[in-house]
PDB file of C-alpha atoms and ligand atoms in Angstrom:
ATOM      1  CA  MET A   6     102.325 102.249 123.300  1.00 58.00           C
ATOM      2  CA  THR A   7     105.826 102.331 121.862  1.00 79.00           C
ATOM      3  CA  GLU A   8     108.499 104.449 123.498  1.00 93.00           C
ATOM      4  CA  ALA A   9     109.072 107.959 122.146  1.00 97.00           C
ATOM      5  CA  SER A  10     112.109 108.306 119.903  1.00 98.00           C
ATOM      6  CA  ILE A  11     115.183 110.119 121.149  1.00 98.00           C
ATOM      7  CA  PHE A  12     114.318 113.018 118.826  1.00 98.00           C
ATOM      8  CA  THR A  13     110.792 113.317 120.247  1.00 98.00           C
ATOM      9  CA  ARG A  14     112.276 113.299 123.742  1.00 98.00           C
ATOM     10  CA  ILE A  15     114.642 116.125 122.734  1.00 98.00           C
ATOM     11  CA  LEU A  16     111.713 118.044 121.223  1.00 98.00           C
ATOM     12  CA  ASN A  17     109.758 117.578 124.472  1.00 97.00           C
ATOM     13  CA  GLY A  18     112.679 118.870 126.544  1.00 98.00           C
ATOM     14  CA  GLU A  19     113.318 115.547 128.290  1.00 98.00           C
ATOM     15  CA  ILE A  20     116.851 115.385 126.822  1.00 97.00           C
ATOM     16  CA  PRO A  21     118.931 118.462 125.967  1.00 98.00           C
ATOM     17  CA  GLY A  22     119.252 119.422 122.326  1.00 98.00           C
ATOM     18  CA  ASP A  23     120.967 122.259 120.472  1.00 98.00           C
ATOM     19  CA  PHE A  24     118.087 123.600 118.363  1.00 98.00           C
ATOM     20  CA  VAL A  25     118.881 125.619 115.241  1.00 98.00           C
ATOM     21  CA  ALA A  26     115.427 125.869 113.620  1.00 98.00           C
ATOM     22  CA  ARG A  27     111.824 125.020 114.317  1.00 98.00           C
ATOM     23  CA  THR A  28     108.418 125.236 112.626  1.00 98.00           C
ATOM     24  CA  ASP A  29     105.166 123.580 113.640  1.00 98.00           C
ATOM     25  CA  ARG A  30     106.055 120.539 111.477  1.00 98.00           C
ATOM     26  CA  VAL A  31     109.869 120.339 111.336  1.00 98.00           C
ATOM     27  CA  PHE A  32     112.758 121.028 113.706  1.00 98.00           C
ATOM     28  CA  ALA A  33     116.536 120.932 113.500  1.00 98.00           C
ATOM     29  CA  ILE A  34     119.224 120.141 116.083  1.00 98.00           C
ATOM     30  CA  ARG A  35     122.998 119.873 115.927  1.00 98.00           C
ATOM     31  CA  ASP A  36     124.212 116.273 115.716  1.00 98.00           C
ATOM     32  CA  ILE A  37     125.895 115.172 118.942  1.00 98.00           C
ATOM     33  CA  ASN A  38     128.642 113.429 116.948  1.00 96.00           C
ATOM     34  CA  PRO A  39     129.359 115.828 114.067  1.00 95.00           C
ATOM     35  CA  GLN A  40     130.882 114.480 110.868  1.00 91.00           C
ATOM     36  CA  ALA A  41     131.445 117.924 109.318  1.00 91.00           C
ATOM     37  CA  PRO A  42     131.980 121.484 110.621  1.00 93.00           C
ATOM     38  CA  LEU A  43     128.219 121.975 110.260  1.00 96.00           C
ATOM     39  CA  HIS A  44     126.220 118.801 110.938  1.00 96.00           C
ATOM     40  CA  VAL A  45     122.551 119.329 111.689  1.00 98.00           C
ATOM     41  CA  LEU A  46     119.664 116.862 111.788  1.00 98.00           C
ATOM     42  CA  VAL A  47     116.370 117.992 110.226  1.00 99.00           C
ATOM     43  CA  ILE A  48     113.483 116.038 111.726  1.00 99.00           C
ATOM     44  CA  PRO A  49     109.705 116.048 111.308  1.00 98.00           C
ATOM     45  CA  VAL A  50     107.768 116.635 114.533  1.00 98.00           C
ATOM     46  CA  THR A  51     105.758 113.504 113.806  1.00 98.00           C
ATOM     47  CA  GLU A  52     107.576 110.231 114.310  1.00 97.00           C
ATOM     48  CA  GLN A  53     105.068 108.236 112.272  1.00 98.00           C
ATOM     49  CA  TYR A  54     107.561 107.786 109.402  1.00 98.00           C
ATOM     50  CA  ARG A  55     110.448 105.461 110.176  1.00 98.00           C
ATOM     51  CA  ASP A  56     112.562 106.322 107.163  1.00 98.00           C
ATOM     52  CA  VAL A  57     112.695 108.399 104.007  1.00 98.00           C
ATOM     53  CA  THR A  58     110.914 105.749 101.939  1.00 98.00           C
ATOM     54  CA  GLU A  59     107.860 105.897 104.197  1.00 98.00           C
ATOM     55  CA  LEU A  60     108.047 109.699 104.387  1.00 98.00           C
ATOM     56  CA  ALA A  61     108.204 110.179 100.620  1.00 98.00           C
ATOM     57  CA  ALA A  62     105.232 107.870 100.119  1.00 98.00           C
ATOM     58  CA  GLY A  63     103.200 109.226 103.033  1.00 98.00           C
ATOM     59  CA  ASP A  64     103.813 112.992 102.989  1.00 98.00           C
ATOM     60  CA  PRO A  65     105.987 114.346 100.161  1.00 98.00           C
ATOM     61  CA  ALA A  66     105.126 117.927 101.156  1.00 98.00           C
ATOM     62  CA  LEU A  67     106.649 117.301 104.588  1.00 98.00           C
ATOM     63  CA  MET A  68     109.792 116.013 102.908  1.00 98.00           C
ATOM     64  CA  ALA A  69     109.901 119.219 100.854  1.00 98.00           C
ATOM     65  CA  GLU A  70     109.628 121.238 104.078  1.00 98.00           C
ATOM     66  CA  MET A  71     112.645 119.350 105.426  1.00 98.00           C
ATOM     67  CA  VAL A  72     114.642 120.175 102.289  1.00 98.00           C
ATOM     68  CA  ALA A  73     113.650 123.848 102.574  1.00 98.00           C
ATOM     69  CA  MET A  74     114.765 123.914 106.224  1.00 98.00           C
ATOM     70  CA  ALA A  75     118.083 122.279 105.280  1.00 98.00           C
ATOM     71  CA  GLU A  76     118.674 124.994 102.672  1.00 98.00           C
ATOM     72  CA  GLN A  77     117.795 127.741 105.145  1.00 98.00           C
ATOM     73  CA  ILE A  78     120.201 126.347 107.755  1.00 98.00           C
ATOM     74  CA  ALA A  79     123.025 125.935 105.239  1.00 97.00           C
ATOM     75  CA  THR A  80     122.508 129.546 104.149  1.00 98.00           C
ATOM     76  CA  GLU A  81     122.413 130.907 107.703  1.00 98.00           C
ATOM     77  CA  HIS A  82     125.274 128.826 109.136  1.00 97.00           C
ATOM     78  CA  ALA A  83     127.475 128.121 106.075  1.00 96.00           C
ATOM     79  CA  ASP A  84     127.829 129.179 102.446  1.00 95.00           C
ATOM     80  CA  GLY A  85     124.481 127.753 101.344  1.00 96.00           C
ATOM     81  CA  GLU A  86     125.859 124.542  99.834  1.00 95.00           C
ATOM     82  CA  PHE A  87     125.225 121.272 101.611  1.00 95.00           C
ATOM     83  CA  ARG A  88     124.947 117.513 101.478  1.00 95.00           C
ATOM     84  CA  LEU A  89     121.640 115.964 102.484  1.00 97.00           C
ATOM     85  CA  ILE A  90     121.866 112.365 103.681  1.00 96.00           C
ATOM     86  CA  PHE A  91     119.148 109.945 104.697  1.00 97.00           C
ATOM     87  CA  ASN A  92     120.408 106.642 106.067  1.00 96.00           C
ATOM     88  CA  ASN A  93     117.676 104.195 105.111  1.00 97.00           C
ATOM     89  CA  GLY A  94     117.786 100.961 107.135  1.00 96.00           C
ATOM     90  CA  ALA A  95     120.151  99.583 109.774  1.00 97.00           C
ATOM     91  CA  ARG A  96     122.594  98.169 107.248  1.00 96.00           C
ATOM     92  CA  ALA A  97     122.810 101.606 105.651  1.00 94.00           C
ATOM     93  CA  GLY A  98     123.767 103.158 108.992  1.00 94.00           C
ATOM     94  CA  GLN A  99     120.364 104.183 110.297  1.00 97.00           C
ATOM     95  CA  SER A 100     120.247 104.004 114.097  1.00 98.00           C
ATOM     96  CA  VAL A 101     117.192 106.147 114.915  1.00 98.00           C
ATOM     97  CA  PHE A 102     113.945 105.041 113.273  1.00 98.00           C
ATOM     98  CA  HIS A 103     112.262 108.434 113.351  1.00 98.00           C
ATOM     99  CA  VAL A 104     113.057 109.783 109.910  1.00 98.00           C
ATOM    100  CA  HIS A 105     115.695 112.525 109.803  1.00 98.00           C
ATOM    101  CA  ALA A 106     117.992 114.163 107.270  1.00 98.00           C
ATOM    102  CA  HIS A 107     121.653 114.857 107.961  1.00 97.00           C
ATOM    103  CA  VAL A 108     122.661 118.316 106.694  1.00 97.00           C
ATOM    104  CA  LEU A 109     126.413 118.571 106.206  1.00 95.00           C
ATOM    105  CA  ALA A 110     128.044 121.852 105.223  1.00 95.00           C
ATOM    106  CA  ASP A 111     131.282 123.827 105.431  1.00 91.00           C
ATOM    107  CA  LEU A 112     132.910 120.757 103.891  1.00 85.00           C
ATOM    108  CA  GLU A 113     136.547 120.676 102.923  1.00 78.00           C
ATOM    109  CA  GLU A 114     136.885 120.097  99.173  1.00 68.00           C
ATOM    110  CA  ASP A 115     139.215 117.130  99.495  1.00 59.00           C
ATOM    111  CA  ARG A 116     137.410 115.426 102.330  1.00 63.00           C
ATOM    112  CA  LEU A 117     133.819 114.557 101.539  1.00 62.00           C
ATOM    113  CA  VAL A 118     132.636 112.299 104.342  1.00 59.00           C
ATOM    114  CA  GLY A 119     130.841 109.055 103.692  1.00 59.00           C
ATOM    115  CA  PHE A 120     129.110 107.452 106.650  1.00 52.00           C
TER     116      PHE A 120
HETATM  117  P1  AMP B 228     121.283 107.745 111.875  1.00 81.56           P
HETATM  118  O1  AMP B 228     122.453 106.886 112.256  1.00 81.56           O
HETATM  119  O2  AMP B 228     121.238 108.128 110.425  1.00 81.56           O
HETATM  120  O3  AMP B 228     119.980 107.145 112.362  1.00 81.56           O
HETATM  121  O4  AMP B 228     121.489 109.119 112.619  1.00 81.56           O
HETATM  122  C1  AMP B 228     121.240 109.290 113.982  1.00 81.56           C
HETATM  123  C2  AMP B 228     122.064 110.469 114.413  1.00 81.56           C
HETATM  124  O5  AMP B 228     121.564 110.942 115.655  1.00 81.56           O
HETATM  125  C3  AMP B 228     123.550 110.157 114.621  1.00 81.56           C
HETATM  126  O6  AMP B 228     124.338 110.929 113.714  1.00 81.56           O
HETATM  127  C4  AMP B 228     123.797 110.529 116.080  1.00 81.56           C
HETATM  128  O7  AMP B 228     125.056 111.138 116.284  1.00 81.56           O
HETATM  129  C5  AMP B 228     122.653 111.482 116.356  1.00 81.56           C
HETATM  130  N1  AMP B 228     122.264 111.567 117.743  1.00 81.56           N
HETATM  131  C6  AMP B 228     122.030 110.545 118.614  1.00 81.56           C
HETATM  132  N2  AMP B 228     121.683 111.019 119.824  1.00 81.56           N
HETATM  133  C7  AMP B 228     121.684 112.374 119.721  1.00 81.56           C
HETATM  134  C8  AMP B 228     121.399 113.449 120.629  1.00 81.56           C
HETATM  135  N3  AMP B 228     121.048 113.217 121.899  1.00 81.56           N
HETATM  136  N4  AMP B 228     121.512 114.721 120.169  1.00 81.56           N
HETATM  137  C9  AMP B 228     121.874 114.957 118.898  1.00 81.56           C
HETATM  138  N5  AMP B 228     122.132 113.997 117.979  1.00 81.56           N
HETATM  139  C10 AMP B 228     122.053 112.724 118.398  1.00 81.56           C
END
């Protein structure tokens, strides 16, 4: 059996996480290394999809649930506008291979982060 991802371990309470939303299929935690005033990770409970390519092919409805949660968080914690970033592959900056979306909000107009 492969080791649980860091996000699964946070979900299971083995590692602390700052939860901001949760349904039976999707949860959201604050990123430990924020790149914007609001930086939240939206993550499916299942870790069967490594990246957004696999997720979109395997369960587009789950991807839509992630987008809906991102919108809800941006509305509750910021002004409702947000960037949604999926790093897809190690050379594109992906370090955790349990698919997740970065939700960035409260951005300064002249400083849009790229990472
Ligand atoms: P990525 O590089 O796109 O795979 O994103 C992984 C993200 O997980 C990074 O932005 C990290 O800062 C974040 N991260 C890693 N460990 C933790 C943790 N224990 N709690 C919250 N976020 C984390």
